[in-house]
Amino acid sequence: MIDTRLVKKILNILLKSGGDFSEIFIQKKTSNSLNIEDGKIENVSSGFELGCGLRLISEDSTFYAYVDSLQSDKLINAAKILSAAVNCSTMLKALDLTKKIYPQQLIIKKYPSIYPQTIKSEYLVEVDRNARDFDNKIIQVSAGISDIESEEFIANSEGLLTENSNVKVFFSVNVIAEKKGEIRTGYKSIGKTCGYEIFDNKKPYDAALEAAGIAVKMLDAINAPAGSLPVVIGPGFGGVIFHEACGHGLEADAIVKDASVYKDKIGKKIANIKINAIDDPTIAGHWGSYVVDGEGFPSSKTLLIENGVLKSYITDLKSSKKLGLSQTGNGRRQSYRDIPLPRMSNTYIEKGSESPDDIIRSVKKGIFAKEFAGGQVDPATGDFVFGISEGYIIENGKISEPVKGATLIGNGPEILEKIVSVADNLDFAPGFCGKAGQSIANEVGQPTILVERMTVGGTAV
Amino acid sequence: MREKKSKILDYCDKAAGMLAFKNAGQFEVYGISSTHNEAGIFNENIENLSFSDTKGLGIRIFKNGRIGYSYTSNLEDSEIKECIERAADNSEVSTEDIYNYLPEESEFFYPKEIVDRKCLFSEKFNDFSIEQKIEIAKSLEKKAKKIDKRVSAVADLIYDDSISETAIVNSAGFRDSYKSTSAFLYISVISRDDSDTSTGDYFDCARDMSSFDIDDIAYNAVTRSTSLLGAKKIKSQKMDLLLDSFVSAQFLQVLAGILTADAVQKGRSLFRGRIESRIFNKNINIIDDGTLSYGLSSRPFDSEGVPKGKTVVFEDGVLKTYLYNSYTARKDKRPSTGNAARASYKSPPHTGISNFYLLNGITSFSDMIKKTNRGLYVTDIIGVHSGINPISGQISVGAKGLLIEKGGISCPVKEITIATDILSFCSSITDIGNDLKFMPAGGYTGSPSVLVKNITVSGS
């Protein structure tokens, strides 16, 4: 993508006035998207981006610039601006680019760039028809398909040189149902790190039927209870509880800034003994997977919590150096326009040994939360929320009436201790995670779990 | 280095020339160029400092009632050519619709040039060097740490500014551009005592940083953090809520999303069929004003070249109109209110707000506290995206704040939720403060603090 002599020259210009580390990140990205609503295909869009991000680290400071081009004069100019911003006594020179890592390339069967938009639109038409045919109470279907193909080139002053590619496809559908003026929605998504072979097994209309089923079922929902109750959280998207209650607090930039409740907790018990939690970007094809991270560091499986004991944080280059920890390969960035940050990938609670049915049977009165609309956390206090989009009352060990959407609220460290049952039905769900203005592909996962007590934000006092 | 300093309008012209040559039907070229600086401060040090100088084009082609879109961040001739090809290909895929064509002057609701372009661009913007910006940001961190001993860390301190130019050229003869500046300063403070940790944040934003009151930002962020130390859960109950203006503004953003004609026409809005209906009490007036002199979302024309204006959405509590772009306006057989919006050149225009705000009322904040026998002053909410379903109308979000008892502030409260539905929420607002404040998010949204009666709070 670029001449390595120019790369080395830029890495050295960056370090000209001092600094500890310089990096060049080049990305070429094509993306396509389209959606259907009101039965019409619209917003058919394709994009091309090519650019380069330059990073210079000097002690605790990061200097960053990006250019929407690979023209050498523009890159050199940006490198000069950055080096002029530094005033540091450490004088380094970039090493020869010898640490060449050529990671195993993804095996892609149907590349998005050559997959016709018309076939994608046929999928959407099928989605629309199937969802509408499901029930006459369905009044609207909106669905979208988006894909990206990204090629990355990363080199740094420590001699690293690597190339990486990334291919992702995401599909989502939202179905609206109406009965006697009451309106409910159902949502489902499919997202994978692969090409359009994504639909070889699970078809978009399967997801559409599930979403339609949720919307229709929820038409009969009663008001959710208000107060503290036992909550059974379903597999897959239920993993958003761990993502918010714990995951963000383990991202090491929050540890560096003393802005996490999990600071100084390595080796300590922070969760129920039944909890094993993992971050793993190496699972083939999963939505949050990658071969090397946004800093060129190879991805790896990280054991976060073992039998309730905190084993590791989630680190990038800068936070690992600052904390004297090993780099876990979680330095992720949205694009060449962004500074890498420690971020989760595919993060999940490992399966346990209990049966999901037994867990529900063990609850006398509580909530079964099956599908979710996302969540949010304040890592410094550990206070977090996540929203139920499909939930039911549990009465005497049996799932009964559906309840209207409600937020669950709790404090991370307190809730982790209260996860008292972990089932054996691990599943995953794709989503997007936003932090510091960067949105990245993120997968959550877990088997069915039981939280002993948690505040349910309903309206029925 | 001999490259000519090209303005974004010139690039749009170049693309328009190529499109005209291709004879692809109606077209529109939307371009943005911007210079962006961001500085993060941590422990009196630069945590990060970033610079960018960026340009991009988004091209819409209208062919036989079908629209195709494509964008590129690379403005070399060959890439613009590719971009045009992709847009043309995409137009073959979209569904034909008789309302798909470029806006025409006869469809404009507002006259051109209501907005004073000088208000969008601050001449003072360039008076500040990057060193001065960093110093001001550092002084904010220092001040926040000095105000109260319980402040243990400043988790985030970000200064962010940009100077940008937006241009549109279309085949119906529209050709214009405008320049704008913006500056934003944000701080998030962590405070601790023996038993508790609490966070609070505050910000300021304007066309340049000259008006920023550093003492005020520091004081507000610290108070929002320290006043909640020792907060406890309360019992589930129904109570009155006094919403801080930024909390109220977040609810307004949700309302804004379902007041667009797009949401209404596609059955995604509870406000469908409710024009001239009473939604709020009489003391509520909500306006979308794309011409407001100090509004950060003001501009002379919207994202498809239609003039911006001042649209009264709710007058004395009654819904008067939805917000329109040209496509949705045609469907309802009326002119466009100039509410075509886009997040960047990477997306085709959709329908969205500009400066959207609830007008000041007559009750002071302290009077609202005095008149509340038992209530909660909500200082922050969490989980708006996951907890509010704008289509079904269900609201359930996390909250923290201060208990109000017998007309006075008592103890801090956290880890509770507030839940209702959108229409009940609207009709339960009884009093409007006179402390209107704006926040930049999904446009520029403003609200005074408001008093909402009898809402379910869930806790222990």
CSV table of N, CA and C in Angstrom, one decimal, chain A residues 170-297:
chain,number,residue,atom,x,y,z
A,170,PHE,N,-23.3,-6.8,8.6
A,170,PHE,CA,-24.3,-6.7,9.7
A,170,PHE,C,-25.7,-6.5,9.1
A,171,PHE,N,-26.6,-7.2,9.7
A,171,PHE,CA,-28.0,-7.1,9.3
A,171,PHE,C,-28.8,-6.9,10.6
A,172,SER,N,-29.8,-6.0,10.5
A,172,SER,CA,-30.7,-5.8,11.6
A,172,SER,C,-32.1,-5.5,11.1
A,173,VAL,N,-33.1,-5.9,11.9
A,173,VAL,CA,-34.5,-5.7,11.5
A,173,VAL,C,-35.3,-5.3,12.7
A,174,ASN,N,-36.2,-4.3,12.5
A,174,ASN,CA,-37.0,-3.8,13.6
A,174,ASN,C,-38.5,-3.9,13.1
A,175,VAL,N,-39.3,-4.6,13.8
A,175,VAL,CA,-40.7,-4.8,13.4
A,175,VAL,C,-41.6,-4.1,14.4
A,176,ILE,N,-42.6,-3.4,13.9
A,176,ILE,CA,-43.6,-2.7,14.7
A,176,ILE,C,-45.0,-3.4,14.6
A,177,ALA,N,-45.6,-3.6,15.8
A,177,ALA,CA,-46.9,-4.2,15.8
A,177,ALA,C,-47.8,-3.3,16.6
A,178,GLU,N,-49.1,-3.3,16.2
A,178,GLU,CA,-50.1,-2.5,16.9
A,178,GLU,C,-51.4,-3.2,17.2
A,179,LYS,N,-51.9,-3.0,18.3
A,179,LYS,CA,-53.2,-3.5,18.7
A,179,LYS,C,-53.9,-2.5,19.6
A,180,LYS,N,-55.1,-2.1,19.2
A,180,LYS,CA,-55.9,-1.2,20.0
A,180,LYS,C,-55.1,0.1,20.4
A,181,GLY,N,-54.3,0.6,19.5
A,181,GLY,CA,-53.6,1.8,19.9
A,181,GLY,C,-52.3,1.6,20.6
A,182,GLU,N,-52.1,0.3,21.1
A,182,GLU,CA,-50.8,0.0,21.8
A,182,GLU,C,-49.8,-0.4,20.7
A,183,ILE,N,-48.6,0.2,20.8
A,183,ILE,CA,-47.5,-0.1,19.8
A,183,ILE,C,-46.4,-0.8,20.5
A,184,ARG,N,-45.9,-1.9,19.9
A,184,ARG,CA,-44.7,-2.6,20.4
A,184,ARG,C,-43.7,-2.9,19.3
A,185,THR,N,-42.5,-3.1,19.7
A,185,THR,CA,-41.5,-3.4,18.7
A,185,THR,C,-40.7,-4.6,19.0
A,186,GLY,N,-40.1,-5.2,17.9
A,186,GLY,CA,-39.2,-6.4,18.1
A,186,GLY,C,-38.0,-6.2,17.3
A,187,TYR,N,-36.8,-6.5,17.8
A,187,TYR,CA,-35.6,-6.3,17.1
A,187,TYR,C,-34.7,-7.5,17.1
A,188,LYS,N,-34.0,-7.8,16.0
A,188,LYS,CA,-33.1,-8.9,15.9
A,188,LYS,C,-31.9,-8.4,15.0
A,189,SER,N,-30.8,-9.0,15.2
A,189,SER,CA,-29.6,-8.7,14.3
A,189,SER,C,-28.8,-9.9,14.1
A,190,ILE,N,-28.0,-9.9,13.0
A,190,ILE,CA,-27.0,-10.9,12.7
A,190,ILE,C,-25.8,-10.1,12.3
A,191,GLY,N,-24.6,-10.4,12.9
A,191,GLY,CA,-23.4,-9.7,12.5
A,191,GLY,C,-22.2,-10.7,12.6
A,192,LYS,N,-21.4,-10.7,11.6
A,192,LYS,CA,-20.2,-11.6,11.6
A,192,LYS,C,-19.0,-11.0,10.9
A,193,THR,N,-17.9,-11.5,11.3
A,193,THR,CA,-16.6,-11.1,10.6
A,193,THR,C,-16.5,-12.1,9.5
A,194,CYS,N,-17.1,-11.8,8.4
A,194,CYS,CA,-17.0,-12.7,7.2
A,194,CYS,C,-17.7,-12.0,6.0
A,195,GLY,N,-17.8,-12.6,4.9
A,195,GLY,CA,-18.5,-12.0,3.8
A,195,GLY,C,-19.9,-12.4,3.8
A,196,TYR,N,-20.5,-12.4,2.6
A,196,TYR,CA,-22.0,-12.7,2.5
A,196,TYR,C,-22.3,-14.2,2.7
A,197,GLU,N,-21.3,-15.0,2.9
A,197,GLU,CA,-21.6,-16.4,3.4
A,197,GLU,C,-22.3,-16.4,4.7
A,198,ILE,N,-22.3,-15.2,5.4
A,198,ILE,CA,-23.0,-15.0,6.6
A,198,ILE,C,-24.4,-15.5,6.5
A,199,PHE,N,-25.1,-15.4,5.4
A,199,PHE,CA,-26.5,-15.8,5.3
A,199,PHE,C,-26.6,-17.3,4.7
A,200,ASP,N,-25.5,-18.0,4.7
A,200,ASP,CA,-25.6,-19.4,4.2
A,200,ASP,C,-26.4,-20.3,5.2
A,201,ASN,N,-26.2,-20.0,6.5
A,201,ASN,CA,-26.9,-20.7,7.5
A,201,ASN,C,-28.1,-20.1,8.0
A,202,LYS,N,-27.9,-18.9,8.6
A,202,LYS,CA,-29.1,-18.1,9.1
A,202,LYS,C,-29.5,-17.1,8.1
A,203,LYS,N,-30.7,-17.2,7.6
A,203,LYS,CA,-31.2,-16.2,6.6
A,203,LYS,C,-31.8,-15.0,7.3
A,204,PRO,N,-31.7,-13.8,6.7
A,204,PRO,CA,-32.3,-12.6,7.3
A,204,PRO,C,-33.7,-12.8,7.7
A,205,TYR,N,-34.5,-13.5,6.8
A,205,TYR,CA,-35.9,-13.6,7.2
A,205,TYR,C,-36.2,-14.4,8.4
A,206,ASP,N,-35.2,-15.3,8.8
A,206,ASP,CA,-35.4,-16.1,10.1
A,206,ASP,C,-35.4,-15.0,11.2
A,207,ALA,N,-34.4,-14.1,11.1
A,207,ALA,CA,-34.3,-13.1,12.2
A,207,ALA,C,-35.5,-12.2,12.1
A,208,ALA,N,-36.1,-11.9,10.9
A,208,ALA,CA,-37.2,-11.1,10.8
A,208,ALA,C,-38.4,-11.7,11.5
A,209,LEU,N,-38.6,-13.1,11.3
A,209,LEU,CA,-39.7,-13.8,11.9
A,209,LEU,C,-39.6,-13.7,13.4
A,210,GLU,N,-38.3,-13.9,13.9
A,210,GLU,CA,-38.1,-13.8,15.4
A,210,GLU,C,-38.5,-12.4,15.9
A,211,ALA,N,-38.1,-11.3,15.2
A,211,ALA,CA,-38.4,-10.0,15.6
A,211,ALA,C,-39.9,-9.7,15.5
A,212,ALA,N,-40.6,-10.2,14.5
A,212,ALA,CA,-42.0,-10.1,14.4
A,212,ALA,C,-42.7,-10.8,15.6
A,213,GLY,N,-42.2,-12.0,15.9
A,213,GLY,CA,-42.7,-12.8,17.0
A,213,GLY,C,-42.6,-12.0,18.3
A,214,ILE,N,-41.5,-11.3,18.5
A,214,ILE,CA,-41.3,-10.5,19.8
A,214,ILE,C,-42.3,-9.4,19.8
A,215,ALA,N,-42.4,-8.6,18.7
A,215,ALA,CA,-43.3,-7.4,18.6
A,215,ALA,C,-44.8,-7.9,18.9
A,216,VAL,N,-45.2,-9.0,18.3
A,216,VAL,CA,-46.6,-9.4,18.5
A,216,VAL,C,-46.8,-9.9,20.0
A,217,LYS,N,-45.9,-10.7,20.5
A,217,LYS,CA,-46.0,-11.2,21.9
A,217,LYS,C,-46.1,-10.0,22.8
A,218,MET,N,-45.3,-9.0,22.6
A,218,MET,CA,-45.2,-7.9,23.6
A,218,MET,C,-46.5,-7.0,23.5
A,219,LEU,N,-47.3,-7.2,22.5
A,219,LEU,CA,-48.6,-6.5,22.5
A,219,LEU,C,-49.4,-6.8,23.8
A,220,ASP,N,-49.2,-7.9,24.3
A,220,ASP,CA,-50.0,-8.3,25.5
A,220,ASP,C,-49.3,-8.0,26.8
A,221,ALA,N,-48.2,-7.2,26.7
A,221,ALA,CA,-47.4,-7.0,27.9
A,221,ALA,C,-48.1,-6.2,28.9
A,222,ILE,N,-47.9,-6.6,30.2
A,222,ILE,CA,-48.4,-5.8,31.3
A,222,ILE,C,-47.3,-4.9,31.8
A,223,ASN,N,-47.7,-4.0,32.7
A,223,ASN,CA,-46.7,-3.1,33.3
A,223,ASN,C,-45.6,-3.9,34.0
A,224,ALA,N,-44.3,-3.5,33.8
A,224,ALA,CA,-43.3,-4.2,34.6
A,224,ALA,C,-43.3,-3.8,36.0
A,225,PRO,N,-42.9,-4.7,36.9
A,225,PRO,CA,-42.9,-4.3,38.3
A,225,PRO,C,-41.8,-3.3,38.6
A,226,ALA,N,-42.0,-2.5,39.7
A,226,ALA,CA,-41.0,-1.6,40.2
A,226,ALA,C,-40.5,-2.1,41.5
A,227,GLY,N,-39.2,-2.2,41.6
A,227,GLY,CA,-38.6,-2.7,42.9
A,227,GLY,C,-37.5,-3.7,42.7
A,228,SER,N,-37.0,-4.3,43.8
A,228,SER,CA,-35.9,-5.2,43.7
A,228,SER,C,-36.4,-6.6,43.7
A,229,LEU,N,-36.0,-7.4,42.7
A,229,LEU,CA,-36.5,-8.7,42.4
A,229,LEU,C,-35.4,-9.7,41.9
A,230,PRO,N,-35.6,-11.0,42.0
A,230,PRO,CA,-34.7,-11.9,41.3
A,230,PRO,C,-34.9,-11.8,39.8
A,231,VAL,N,-33.8,-11.8,39.0
A,231,VAL,CA,-33.8,-11.6,37.6
A,231,VAL,C,-33.1,-12.7,36.9
A,232,VAL,N,-33.7,-13.5,36.1
A,232,VAL,CA,-33.1,-14.5,35.2
A,232,VAL,C,-32.8,-13.8,33.9
A,233,ILE,N,-31.5,-13.8,33.5
A,233,ILE,CA,-31.1,-13.2,32.3
A,233,ILE,C,-30.7,-14.2,31.2
A,234,GLY,N,-31.4,-14.1,30.1
A,234,GLY,CA,-31.3,-15.1,29.0
A,234,GLY,C,-29.9,-15.1,28.3
A,235,PRO,N,-29.6,-16.1,27.5
A,235,PRO,CA,-28.3,-16.2,26.9
A,235,PRO,C,-28.2,-15.2,25.7
A,236,GLY,N,-27.0,-15.1,25.2
A,236,GLY,CA,-26.7,-14.2,24.1
A,236,GLY,C,-26.7,-12.8,24.5
A,237,PHE,N,-27.7,-12.0,24.0
A,237,PHE,CA,-27.6,-10.5,24.3
A,237,PHE,C,-27.6,-10.2,25.8
A,238,GLY,N,-28.1,-11.2,26.6
A,238,GLY,CA,-28.0,-11.0,28.1
A,238,GLY,C,-26.6,-10.7,28.6
A,239,GLY,N,-25.6,-11.1,27.8
A,239,GLY,CA,-24.2,-10.8,28.1
A,239,GLY,C,-23.9,-9.3,28.2
A,240,VAL,N,-24.9,-8.4,27.8
A,240,VAL,CA,-24.7,-7.0,28.0
A,240,VAL,C,-24.5,-6.6,29.5
A,241,ILE,N,-25.1,-7.5,30.3
A,241,ILE,CA,-24.9,-7.2,31.8
A,241,ILE,C,-23.4,-7.2,32.2
A,242,PHE,N,-22.7,-8.2,31.7
A,242,PHE,CA,-21.3,-8.3,32.0
A,242,PHE,C,-20.5,-7.2,31.3
A,243,HIS,N,-20.8,-6.9,30.1
A,243,HIS,CA,-20.2,-5.8,29.3
A,243,HIS,C,-20.3,-4.5,30.1
A,244,GLU,N,-21.4,-4.2,30.7
A,244,GLU,CA,-21.6,-2.9,31.4
A,244,GLU,C,-21.1,-3.1,32.9
A,245,ALA,N,-21.5,-4.1,33.6
A,245,ALA,CA,-21.3,-4.2,35.0
A,245,ALA,C,-19.8,-4.4,35.3
A,246,CYS,N,-19.0,-5.0,34.3
A,246,CYS,CA,-17.6,-5.3,34.6
A,246,CYS,C,-16.7,-4.9,33.5
A,247,GLY,N,-17.0,-5.3,32.2
A,247,GLY,CA,-16.1,-5.2,31.1
A,247,GLY,C,-15.5,-3.8,30.9
A,248,HIS,N,-16.4,-2.8,30.9
A,248,HIS,CA,-15.8,-1.4,30.7
A,248,HIS,C,-14.9,-1.0,31.8
A,249,GLY,N,-15.2,-1.5,33.0
A,249,GLY,CA,-14.3,-1.2,34.2
A,249,GLY,C,-13.0,-1.9,34.1
A,250,LEU,N,-12.8,-2.9,33.3
A,250,LEU,CA,-11.6,-3.6,33.1
A,250,LEU,C,-10.7,-3.0,32.0
A,251,GLU,N,-11.3,-2.2,31.2
A,251,GLU,CA,-10.5,-1.5,30.2
A,251,GLU,C,-9.5,-0.6,30.9
A,252,ALA,N,-8.2,-0.9,30.5
A,252,ALA,CA,-7.1,-0.3,31.4
A,252,ALA,C,-6.9,1.2,31.4
A,253,ASP,N,-7.5,1.9,30.4
A,253,ASP,CA,-7.4,3.3,30.4
A,253,ASP,C,-8.1,3.9,31.6
A,254,ALA,N,-9.2,3.2,32.0
A,254,ALA,CA,-10.0,3.6,33.2
A,254,ALA,C,-9.1,3.3,34.5
A,255,ILE,N,-8.3,2.2,34.4
A,255,ILE,CA,-7.5,1.9,35.6
A,255,ILE,C,-6.4,3.0,35.7
A,256,VAL,N,-5.8,3.3,34.6
A,256,VAL,CA,-4.7,4.3,34.6
A,256,VAL,C,-5.2,5.6,35.3
A,257,LYS,N,-6.4,6.0,34.9
A,257,LYS,CA,-7.0,7.3,35.4
A,257,LYS,C,-7.7,7.2,36.7
A,258,ASP,N,-7.6,6.0,37.4
A,258,ASP,CA,-8.2,5.8,38.7
A,258,ASP,C,-9.7,6.1,38.6
A,259,ALA,N,-10.3,5.7,37.4
A,259,ALA,CA,-11.7,5.9,37.1
A,259,ALA,C,-12.4,4.6,37.0
A,260,SER,N,-11.9,3.5,37.7
A,260,SER,CA,-12.6,2.3,37.7
A,260,SER,C,-12.7,1.7,39.1
A,261,VAL,N,-13.9,1.1,39.3
A,261,VAL,CA,-14.1,0.4,40.6
A,261,VAL,C,-13.2,-0.9,40.7
A,262,TYR,N,-12.6,-1.3,39.6
A,262,TYR,CA,-11.8,-2.6,39.6
A,262,TYR,C,-10.3,-2.3,39.7
A,263,LYS,N,-10.0,-1.1,40.0
A,263,LYS,CA,-8.5,-0.7,40.2
A,263,LYS,C,-8.0,-1.5,41.5
A,264,ASP,N,-6.8,-2.0,41.4
A,264,ASP,CA,-6.1,-2.7,42.5
A,264,ASP,C,-6.9,-4.0,42.9
A,265,LYS,N,-7.6,-4.6,41.9
A,265,LYS,CA,-8.4,-5.8,42.3
A,265,LYS,C,-7.8,-7.1,41.6
A,266,ILE,N,-6.7,-7.0,40.9
A,266,ILE,CA,-6.1,-8.2,40.3
A,266,ILE,C,-5.8,-9.2,41.4
A,267,GLY,N,-6.2,-10.4,41.2
A,267,GLY,CA,-5.9,-11.5,42.2
A,267,GLY,C,-6.9,-11.5,43.3
A,268,LYS,N,-7.9,-10.6,43.3
A,268,LYS,CA,-8.9,-10.5,44.3
A,268,LYS,C,-10.2,-11.1,43.8
A,269,LYS,N,-11.0,-11.5,44.7
A,269,LYS,CA,-12.3,-12.0,44.3
A,269,LYS,C,-13.3,-10.9,44.1
A,270,ILE,N,-13.8,-10.7,42.9
A,270,ILE,CA,-14.7,-9.6,42.6
A,270,ILE,C,-16.1,-10.1,42.1
A,271,ALA,N,-16.2,-11.4,42.0
A,271,ALA,CA,-17.5,-12.0,41.5
A,271,ALA,C,-17.8,-13.3,42.2
A,272,ASN,N,-19.0,-13.7,42.0
A,272,ASN,CA,-19.4,-15.1,42.5
A,272,ASN,C,-18.4,-16.1,42.0
A,273,ILE,N,-18.2,-17.1,42.8
A,273,ILE,CA,-17.2,-18.2,42.5
A,273,ILE,C,-17.6,-18.9,41.2
A,274,LYS,N,-18.9,-18.8,40.8
A,274,LYS,CA,-19.3,-19.5,39.6
A,274,LYS,C,-18.9,-18.8,38.3
A,275,ILE,N,-18.4,-17.6,38.4
A,275,ILE,CA,-18.1,-16.7,37.3
A,275,ILE,C,-16.7,-16.9,36.7
A,276,ASN,N,-16.7,-17.3,35.4
A,276,ASN,CA,-15.5,-17.3,34.6
A,276,ASN,C,-15.8,-16.4,33.4
A,277,ALA,N,-15.0,-15.4,33.2
A,277,ALA,CA,-15.3,-14.4,32.1
A,277,ALA,C,-14.1,-14.3,31.2
A,278,ILE,N,-14.4,-14.1,29.9
A,278,ILE,CA,-13.3,-14.2,28.9
A,278,ILE,C,-13.5,-13.1,27.9
A,279,ASP,N,-12.4,-12.5,27.4
A,279,ASP,CA,-12.5,-11.7,26.2
A,279,ASP,C,-11.7,-12.4,25.1
A,280,ASP,N,-12.3,-12.7,24.0
A,280,ASP,CA,-11.6,-13.5,23.0
A,280,ASP,C,-11.9,-13.0,21.5
A,281,PRO,N,-10.9,-12.2,21.0
A,281,PRO,CA,-11.1,-11.8,19.6
A,281,PRO,C,-10.7,-12.8,18.6
A,282,THR,N,-10.3,-14.0,19.0
A,282,THR,CA,-9.8,-15.0,18.1
A,282,THR,C,-10.8,-16.0,17.6
A,283,ILE,N,-12.1,-15.9,18.2
A,283,ILE,CA,-13.1,-16.9,17.8
A,283,ILE,C,-13.5,-16.6,16.3
A,284,ALA,N,-13.2,-17.6,15.5
A,284,ALA,CA,-13.4,-17.4,14.0
A,284,ALA,C,-14.8,-16.9,13.7
A,285,GLY,N,-14.8,-15.9,12.9
A,285,GLY,CA,-16.1,-15.4,12.3
A,285,GLY,C,-16.9,-14.5,13.2
A,286,HIS,N,-16.6,-14.5,14.5
A,286,HIS,CA,-17.5,-13.7,15.4
A,286,HIS,C,-17.4,-12.2,15.1
A,287,TRP,N,-18.4,-11.5,15.5
A,287,TRP,CA,-18.6,-10.1,15.1
A,287,TRP,C,-17.5,-9.2,15.7
A,288,GLY,N,-17.0,-9.5,16.9
A,288,GLY,CA,-16.0,-8.7,17.5
A,288,GLY,C,-14.5,-9.2,17.3
A,289,SER,N,-14.4,-10.2,16.3
A,289,SER,CA,-13.1,-10.8,16.1
A,289,SER,C,-12.2,-10.0,15.2
A,290,TYR,N,-10.9,-10.2,15.4
A,290,TYR,CA,-9.8,-9.6,14.5
A,290,TYR,C,-8.6,-10.4,14.7
A,291,VAL,N,-7.7,-10.3,13.7
A,291,VAL,CA,-6.4,-11.0,13.7
A,291,VAL,C,-5.3,-10.3,14.4
A,292,VAL,N,-5.2,-9.0,14.0
A,292,VAL,CA,-4.3,-8.1,14.9
A,292,VAL,C,-5.1,-6.9,15.3
A,293,ASP,N,-4.8,-6.3,16.4
A,293,ASP,CA,-5.6,-5.2,16.8
A,293,ASP,C,-5.2,-3.9,16.1
A,294,GLY,N,-5.8,-2.8,16.5
A,294,GLY,CA,-5.5,-1.5,15.8
A,294,GLY,C,-4.1,-1.0,16.0
A,295,GLU,N,-3.3,-1.7,16.7
A,295,GLU,CA,-1.9,-1.3,16.9
A,295,GLU,C,-0.9,-2.3,16.3
A,296,GLY,N,-1.5,-3.3,15.6
A,296,GLY,CA,-0.7,-4.4,14.9
A,296,GLY,C,-0.4,-5.5,15.9
A,297,PHE,N,-0.9,-5.5,17.1
A,297,PHE,CA,-0.6,-6.5,18.0
A,297,PHE,C,-1.5,-7.7,17.8
